[in-house]
Coordinates of N, CA and C in Angstrom, one line a residue:
M276 N 112.6 148.4 94.7 CA 111.1 148.5 95.0 C 110.7 150.0 95.0
K277 N 109.7 150.3 94.3 CA 109.2 151.6 94.1 C 108.0 151.8 95.0
L278 N 108.1 152.8 95.9 CA 107.0 153.2 96.8 C 106.8 154.7 96.7
E279 N 106.3 155.1 95.6 CA 106.1 156.6 95.4 C 104.7 157.0 95.3
R280 N 103.8 156.1 94.8 CA 102.4 156.5 94.7 C 101.6 155.3 95.1
G281 N 101.1 155.4 96.4 CA 100.4 154.3 96.9 C 99.0 154.7 97.5
I282 N 98.3 153.6 97.8 CA 96.9 153.8 98.3 C 96.8 152.8 99.5
N283 N 96.1 153.2 100.5 CA 95.9 152.4 101.7 C 94.6 151.5 101.5
L284 N 94.7 150.2 101.9 CA 93.6 149.3 101.9 C 93.0 149.2 103.3
G285 N 92.8 150.3 103.9 CA 92.2 150.3 105.3 C 90.8 149.8 105.3
G286 N 90.4 149.2 106.4 CA 89.0 148.7 106.6 C 88.8 147.3 106.1
Y287 N 89.9 146.7 105.6 CA 89.8 145.3 105.1 C 90.2 144.3 106.1
L288 N 91.4 144.4 106.6 CA 92.0 143.5 107.6 C 92.3 144.3 108.9
S289 N 91.8 145.5 109.0 CA 92.1 146.3 110.1 C 90.9 147.3 110.3
Q290 N 90.6 147.6 111.6 CA 89.6 148.6 111.9 C 88.3 148.2 111.2
C291 N 87.9 146.9 111.4 CA 86.7 146.4 110.7 C 86.0 145.4 111.5
V292 N 85.0 144.8 111.1 CA 84.3 143.7 111.7 C 85.2 142.5 111.2
H293 N 85.8 141.8 112.1 CA 86.7 140.7 111.8 C 85.8 139.4 111.6
S294 N 85.4 139.2 110.3 CA 84.6 138.0 110.0 C 85.0 137.5 108.6
T295 N 84.7 136.3 108.4 CA 85.0 135.6 107.1 C 84.2 136.3 106.0
E296 N 82.9 136.7 106.3 CA 82.1 137.3 105.4 C 82.7 138.6 104.9
H297 N 83.2 139.4 105.9 CA 83.8 140.7 105.5 C 85.1 140.4 104.7
Y298 N 86.0 139.6 105.2 CA 87.2 139.3 104.5 C 87.0 138.8 103.0
D299 N 86.0 138.0 102.8 CA 85.7 137.4 101.5 C 85.1 138.5 100.5
A300 N 84.5 139.5 101.0 CA 83.8 140.5 100.2 C 84.5 141.9 100.0
F301 N 85.2 142.3 101.0 CA 85.6 143.7 101.0 C 86.5 144.1 99.9
I302 N 87.6 143.4 99.7 CA 88.6 143.7 98.7 C 88.6 142.5 97.8
Q303 N 88.6 142.7 96.5 CA 88.6 141.7 95.5 C 89.7 141.9 94.5
E304 N 90.1 140.9 93.7 CA 91.1 141.1 92.7 C 90.8 142.3 91.7
E305 N 89.6 142.5 91.4 CA 89.2 143.6 90.5 C 89.6 144.9 91.1
D306 N 89.5 145.1 92.4 CA 89.9 146.3 93.1 C 91.4 146.5 92.9
I307 N 92.2 145.5 93.0 CA 93.7 145.6 92.9 C 94.0 146.0 91.4
R308 N 93.3 145.3 90.5 CA 93.5 145.6 89.1 C 93.2 147.1 88.8
K309 N 92.1 147.6 89.4 CA 91.7 149.0 89.2 C 92.8 150.0 89.7
I310 N 93.3 149.6 90.9 CA 94.3 150.4 91.5 C 95.6 150.5 90.6
A311 N 96.0 149.4 90.1 CA 97.1 149.3 89.2 C 96.8 150.2 87.9
S312 N 95.6 150.1 87.4 CA 95.3 150.8 86.2 C 95.3 152.3 86.4
M313 N 95.1 152.7 87.6 CA 95.1 154.2 87.9 C 96.5 154.7 88.1
G314 N 97.5 153.9 88.0 CA 98.9 154.4 88.0 C 99.6 154.3 89.4
F315 N 99.0 153.7 90.3 CA 99.6 153.5 91.6 C 100.7 152.5 91.5
D316 N 101.8 152.6 92.3 CA 102.9 151.6 92.3 C 102.9 150.7 93.5
H317 N 102.0 151.0 94.5 CA 101.9 150.1 95.7 C 100.6 150.3 96.4
V318 N 100.3 149.3 97.2 CA 99.2 149.4 98.2 C 99.8 149.2 99.6
R319 N 99.1 149.7 100.5 CA 99.5 149.5 101.9 C 98.3 148.7 102.5
L320 N 98.6 147.5 103.0 CA 97.6 146.6 103.6 C 97.7 146.7 105.1
A321 N 96.8 147.4 105.7 CA 96.7 147.5 107.2 C 96.2 146.1 107.7
I322 N 96.8 145.6 108.7 CA 96.5 144.3 109.3 C 96.5 144.4 110.8
D323 N 95.3 144.0 111.4 CA 95.3 143.9 112.9 C 95.9 142.5 113.2
Y324 N 96.6 142.4 114.4 CA 97.2 141.2 114.8 C 96.3 140.0 114.9
E325 N 95.0 140.3 115.2 CA 94.1 139.2 115.4 C 93.7 138.5 114.2
V326 N 94.0 139.1 113.0 CA 93.8 138.4 111.7 C 94.8 137.2 111.6
L327 N 96.0 137.4 112.1 CA 97.2 136.5 112.0 C 97.4 135.6 113.1
E328 N 96.9 135.9 114.3 CA 97.1 135.1 115.5 C 95.9 135.2 116.4
D329 N 95.7 134.2 117.2 CA 94.6 134.2 118.2 C 95.1 134.9 119.5
E330 N 94.2 135.0 120.5 CA 94.5 135.7 121.7 C 95.7 135.1 122.4
Y331 N 96.1 133.8 122.1 CA 97.2 133.2 122.8 C 98.5 133.2 121.9
G332 N 98.4 133.9 120.8 CA 99.6 134.0 119.9 C 99.7 132.8 118.9
R333 N 98.8 132.0 118.9 CA 98.8 130.9 117.9 C 98.5 131.4 116.5
T334 N 99.2 130.9 115.5 CA 99.0 131.3 114.1 C 97.6 131.0 113.6
R335 N 97.0 131.9 112.9 CA 95.8 131.7 112.2 C 96.1 131.6 110.7
E336 N 96.3 130.4 110.2 CA 96.7 130.3 108.8 C 95.6 130.8 107.9
E337 N 94.3 130.8 108.3 CA 93.3 131.4 107.4 C 93.4 132.9 107.3
G338 N 94.0 133.5 108.3 CA 94.3 135.0 108.2 C 95.4 135.2 107.3
F339 N 96.5 134.4 107.4 CA 97.6 134.6 106.5 C 97.1 134.3 105.0
A340 N 96.1 133.4 104.8 CA 95.6 133.1 103.5 C 95.0 134.4 102.9
Y341 N 94.3 135.2 103.7 CA 93.7 136.4 103.1 C 94.8 137.4 102.7
V342 N 95.9 137.5 103.5 CA 97.0 138.4 103.2 C 97.7 137.9 101.9
T343 N 97.9 136.6 101.9 CA 98.6 136.0 100.7 C 97.8 136.2 99.5
R344 N 96.5 136.2 99.6 CA 95.6 136.4 98.4 C 95.9 137.8 97.8
V345 N 96.0 138.8 98.7 CA 96.2 140.2 98.2 C 97.7 140.3 97.7
V346 N 98.6 139.7 98.4 CA 100.0 139.7 97.9 C 100.1 139.1 96.5
E347 N 99.4 138.0 96.2 CA 99.4 137.4 94.9 C 98.7 138.3 93.9
W348 N 97.6 138.9 94.2 CA 96.9 139.8 93.3 C 97.8 140.9 92.9
C349 N 98.5 141.5 93.9 CA 99.4 142.6 93.7 C 100.5 142.2 92.7
K350 N 101.1 141.0 93.0 CA 102.2 140.5 92.1 C 101.7 140.4 90.7
R351 N 100.5 139.9 90.4 CA 100.0 139.7 89.1 C 99.8 141.1 88.4
Q352 N 99.5 142.1 89.2 CA 99.3 143.5 88.7 C 100.6 144.3 88.7
E353 N 101.7 143.7 89.1 CA 103.0 144.4 89.2 C 102.9 145.6 90.2
L354 N 102.2 145.4 91.3 CA 102.1 146.4 92.3 C 102.9 145.9 93.5
N355 N 103.7 146.8 94.1 CA 104.3 146.5 95.4 C 103.3 146.6 96.5
I356 N 103.6 145.9 97.6 CA 102.6 145.9 98.7 C 103.4 146.1 100.1
V357 N 102.9 147.0 100.9 CA 103.4 147.2 102.3 C 102.5 146.5 103.2
L358 N 103.0 145.5 104.0 CA 102.2 144.9 105.0 C 102.4 145.6 106.3
D359 N 101.4 146.3 106.7 CA 101.4 147.2 107.9 C 100.7 146.6 109.0
L360 N 101.5 146.3 110.1 CA 100.8 145.8 111.3 C 100.2 147.0 112.0
H361 N 98.9 147.0 111.8 CA 98.1 148.2 112.2 C 97.9 148.3 113.7
K362 N 97.5 147.1 114.2 CA 97.3 147.0 115.7 C 98.1 145.7 116.1
A363 N 98.9 145.8 117.1 CA 99.6 144.7 117.7 C 99.0 144.3 119.0
Y364 N 99.2 143.0 119.4 CA 98.8 142.6 120.7 C 99.5 143.5 121.7
G365 N 98.7 144.1 122.5 CA 99.3 145.1 123.5 C 99.5 146.5 123.0
Y366 N 99.0 146.8 121.8 CA 99.1 148.2 121.3 C 98.0 148.5 120.3
D367 N 97.2 149.5 120.6 CA 96.2 150.0 119.7 C 96.3 151.5 119.8
F368 N 96.7 152.1 118.6 CA 97.0 153.6 118.5 C 95.7 154.4 118.9
N369 N 94.5 153.8 118.7 CA 93.3 154.5 119.0 C 93.1 154.7 120.5
N370 N 93.8 153.9 121.3 CA 93.7 154.0 122.8 C 95.1 154.2 123.4
A371 N 95.9 154.9 122.7 CA 97.3 155.0 123.1 C 97.6 155.4 124.6
G372 N 96.7 156.2 125.1 CA 96.9 156.7 126.5 C 96.4 155.7 127.6
D373 N 95.8 154.6 127.2 CA 95.3 153.6 128.1 C 96.4 152.6 128.5
Q374 N 97.0 152.9 129.6 CA 98.2 152.1 130.1 C 97.9 150.6 130.4
K375 N 96.6 150.4 130.7 CA 96.2 149.0 131.0 C 96.1 148.1 129.7
K376 N 95.7 148.8 128.6 CA 95.6 148.1 127.3 C 96.9 148.1 126.5
N377 N 97.6 149.2 126.6 CA 98.8 149.4 125.8 C 100.0 149.1 126.6
I378 N 100.4 147.9 126.5 CA 101.5 147.4 127.4 C 102.7 147.0 126.5
L379 N 102.6 147.2 125.2 CA 103.7 146.8 124.3 C 105.1 147.4 124.7
F380 N 105.0 148.6 125.1 CA 106.3 149.4 125.4 C 106.8 149.1 126.8
T381 N 106.1 148.4 127.6 CA 106.6 148.1 129.0 C 106.6 146.7 129.4
N382 N 106.1 145.8 128.6 CA 106.0 144.4 128.9 C 106.9 143.5 128.0
K383 N 107.9 142.9 128.6 CA 108.9 142.2 127.8 C 108.2 141.0 127.1
M384 N 107.3 140.3 127.7 CA 106.6 139.2 127.0 C 105.8 139.6 125.8
V385 N 105.1 140.7 126.0 CA 104.4 141.3 124.8 C 105.3 141.7 123.7
Q386 N 106.4 142.3 124.1 CA 107.4 142.6 123.1 C 108.0 141.4 122.3
K387 N 108.2 140.3 123.1 CA 108.6 139.1 122.4 C 107.6 138.5 121.5
R388 N 106.3 138.6 121.9 CA 105.2 138.2 121.0 C 105.2 139.0 119.7
F389 N 105.4 140.3 119.9 CA 105.4 141.2 118.7 C 106.5 140.8 117.7
V390 N 107.7 140.6 118.2 CA 108.8 140.1 117.4 C 108.5 138.8 116.8
N391 N 107.9 137.9 117.5 CA 107.6 136.5 117.0 C 106.6 136.6 115.9
L392 N 105.6 137.5 116.0 CA 104.6 137.7 114.9 C 105.4 138.2 113.7
W393 N 106.3 139.1 113.8 CA 107.1 139.6 112.7 C 107.9 138.5 112.0
I394 N 108.4 137.6 112.8 CA 109.1 136.4 112.3 C 108.2 135.6 111.4
K395 N 107.0 135.3 111.9 CA 106.0 134.6 111.1 C 105.7 135.3 109.8
I396 N 105.4 136.6 109.9 CA 105.1 137.3 108.7 C 106.3 137.3 107.7
A397 N 107.5 137.5 108.2 CA 108.7 137.4 107.3 C 108.9 136.0 106.7
E398 N 108.6 135.0 107.5 CA 108.7 133.6 106.9 C 107.8 133.4 105.8
H399 N 106.6 134.0 105.9 CA 105.6 133.8 104.9 C 105.9 134.6 103.6
Y400 N 106.6 135.7 103.7 CA 106.7 136.6 102.5 C 108.2 137.0 102.2
A401 N 109.2 136.3 102.8 CA 110.6 136.6 102.5 C 111.0 136.5 101.1
N402 N 110.3 135.6 100.3 CA 110.7 135.4 98.9 C 109.9 136.3 98.0
E403 N 109.1 137.2 98.5 CA 108.3 138.0 97.7 C 109.0 139.4 97.6
T404 N 109.6 139.7 96.4 CA 110.4 140.9 96.3 C 109.5 142.1 96.2
H405 N 108.3 142.0 96.0 CA 107.3 143.1 95.9 C 106.7 143.4 97.3
V406 N 107.1 142.8 98.3 CA 106.5 142.9 99.7 C 107.5 143.7 100.6
A407 N 106.9 144.7 101.2 CA 107.7 145.4 102.3 C 106.9 145.3 103.6
F408 N 107.6 145.5 104.7 CA 107.0 145.3 106.0 C 107.0 146.7 106.8
E409 N 105.9 147.1 107.3 CA 105.8 148.2 108.1 C 105.5 147.7 109.6
L410 N 106.5 148.0 110.4 CA 106.5 147.3 111.8 C 105.2 147.6 112.6
L411 N 104.8 148.9 112.6 CA 103.6 149.2 113.5 C 103.1 150.6 113.1
N412 N 101.8 150.6 113.1 CA 101.1 151.9 112.7 C 101.1 152.9 113.9
E413 N 101.5 154.1 113.6 CA 101.3 155.2 114.5 C 101.6 155.0 116.0
I414 N 102.9 155.0 116.3 CA 103.3 155.1 117.6 C 103.0 156.6 118.1
V415 N 102.2 156.7 119.1 CA 101.6 158.0 119.5 C 102.5 158.8 120.5
N416 N 102.7 158.2 121.6 CA 103.3 158.9 122.8 C 104.8 159.0 122.7
A417 N 105.3 160.2 123.0 CA 106.7 160.5 123.0 C 107.4 159.7 124.0
E418 N 106.8 159.4 125.2 CA 107.5 158.6 126.2 C 107.7 157.2 125.8
S419 N 107.2 156.8 124.7 CA 107.4 155.4 124.1 C 108.6 155.3 123.2
A420 N 109.2 156.5 122.9 CA 110.3 156.5 121.9 C 111.4 155.6 122.2
E421 N 112.0 155.6 123.3 CA 113.2 154.8 123.6 C 112.8 153.3 123.6
S422 N 111.7 153.0 124.2 CA 111.3 151.6 124.1 C 111.0 151.1 122.7
W423 N 110.3 152.0 121.9 CA 110.0 151.7 120.5 C 111.3 151.5 119.7
N424 N 112.3 152.3 119.9 CA 113.5 152.1 119.2 C 114.1 150.8 119.5
R425 N 114.1 150.3 120.7 CA 114.6 149.0 121.1 C 113.8 147.9 120.5
I426 N 112.5 148.0 120.6 CA 111.6 147.0 120.0 C 111.8 146.9 118.5
A427 N 111.8 148.0 117.9 CA 112.0 148.0 116.4 C 113.3 147.4 116.0
A428 N 114.4 147.7 116.7 CA 115.7 147.1 116.4 C 115.6 145.6 116.6
N429 N 115.0 145.1 117.6 CA 114.8 143.7 117.8 C 114.0 143.0 116.7
A430 N 112.9 143.7 116.3 CA 112.1 143.2 115.2 C 112.9 143.2 113.9
V431 N 113.6 144.2 113.6 CA 114.4 144.2 112.4 C 115.4 143.1 112.3
A432 N 116.1 142.9 113.4 CA 117.1 141.8 113.5 C 116.4 140.5 113.3
A433 N 115.3 140.3 113.9 CA 114.5 139.0 113.7 C 114.1 138.8 112.3
I434 N 113.5 139.9 111.7 CA 113.1 139.8 110.3 C 114.2 139.5 109.4
R435 N 115.4 140.2 109.6 CA 116.5 140.0 108.8 C 117.1 138.5 108.9
S436 N 116.8 137.9 110.0 CA 117.3 136.5 110.1 C 116.6 135.5 109.1
V437 N 115.4 135.9 108.6 CA 114.7 135.1 107.7 C 114.4 135.8 106.3
A438 N 114.4 137.1 106.3 CA 114.1 137.9 105.1 C 115.1 139.0 105.0
Q439 N 116.1 138.7 104.1 CA 117.2 139.7 104.0 C 116.9 140.8 103.1
K440 N 116.0 140.7 102.2 CA 115.9 141.7 101.1 C 114.6 142.6 101.2
N441 N 113.6 142.2 101.9 CA 112.4 143.0 101.9 C 112.7 144.3 102.6
Y442 N 112.1 145.4 102.1 CA 112.1 146.7 102.7 C 111.4 146.6 104.1
I443 N 111.9 147.3 105.1 CA 111.3 147.4 106.4 C 111.1 148.9 106.6
L444 N 109.8 149.3 106.9 CA 109.5 150.7 107.2 C 109.2 150.8 108.7
I445 N 109.8 151.8 109.4 CA 109.7 152.0 110.8 C 109.3 153.4 111.0
G446 N 108.1 153.6 111.5 CA 107.5 154.9 111.8 C 108.0 155.4 113.1
G447 N 108.0 156.7 113.2 CA 108.4 157.3 114.5 C 107.2 157.6 115.4
I448 N 107.5 158.2 116.5 CA 106.4 158.6 117.4 C 105.6 159.8 116.8
H449 N 104.6 160.2 117.5 CA 103.7 161.3 117.0 C 103.0 160.8 115.7
H450 N 102.4 159.7 115.8 CA 101.5 159.2 114.6 C 102.3 159.0 113.4
N451 N 103.6 158.5 113.5 CA 104.5 158.3 112.3 C 104.8 159.7 111.6
G452 N 104.7 160.7 112.4 CA 105.0 162.0 111.8 C 106.5 162.2 111.6
A453 N 106.9 163.1 110.6 CA 108.3 163.3 110.3 C 109.0 163.8 111.5
D454 N 108.3 164.6 112.4 CA 109.0 165.1 113.6 C 109.4 164.0 114.6
G455 N 108.8 162.8 114.4 CA 109.1 161.8 115.4 C 110.2 160.8 114.9
V456 N 110.7 161.0 113.7 CA 111.7 160.0 113.2 C 113.0 160.3 113.8

């Protein structure tokens, strides 16, 4: 899998108005065709958890359908795609200092939900050789490093139980900066 020259599809399934109207109109197959024609080898699809599951953790198949649509468009254009969990239940990098909202690193049930979501994603895309998984966007706080390493290891093990070949990207602390790896 080549991941050398990519472009982010932000604002489509993340950091947006989460509505059918938005999902249906924001990114189209023509956009993916244009990206491929410009010489890119991959796209990064940022996805907020609420696209894929409801507030109780139940799967939203209609959300997976939007992701699958882009995965298929990329396949037709011979583009690789990184599925980036941009916001997870219990973690939003925009409010990383809010300990009431950001409980992923301290709450075992929320961590289990995170891993379970990755199992669902891996089950959907395990057979797609052009799909890579990015566990979580921008871990911000240094005090989360030890917990994040443990959560990431659990997520990788769970993903590997169903998807042995897909690349997995794991960002470090400090907004995925090189100094945090």
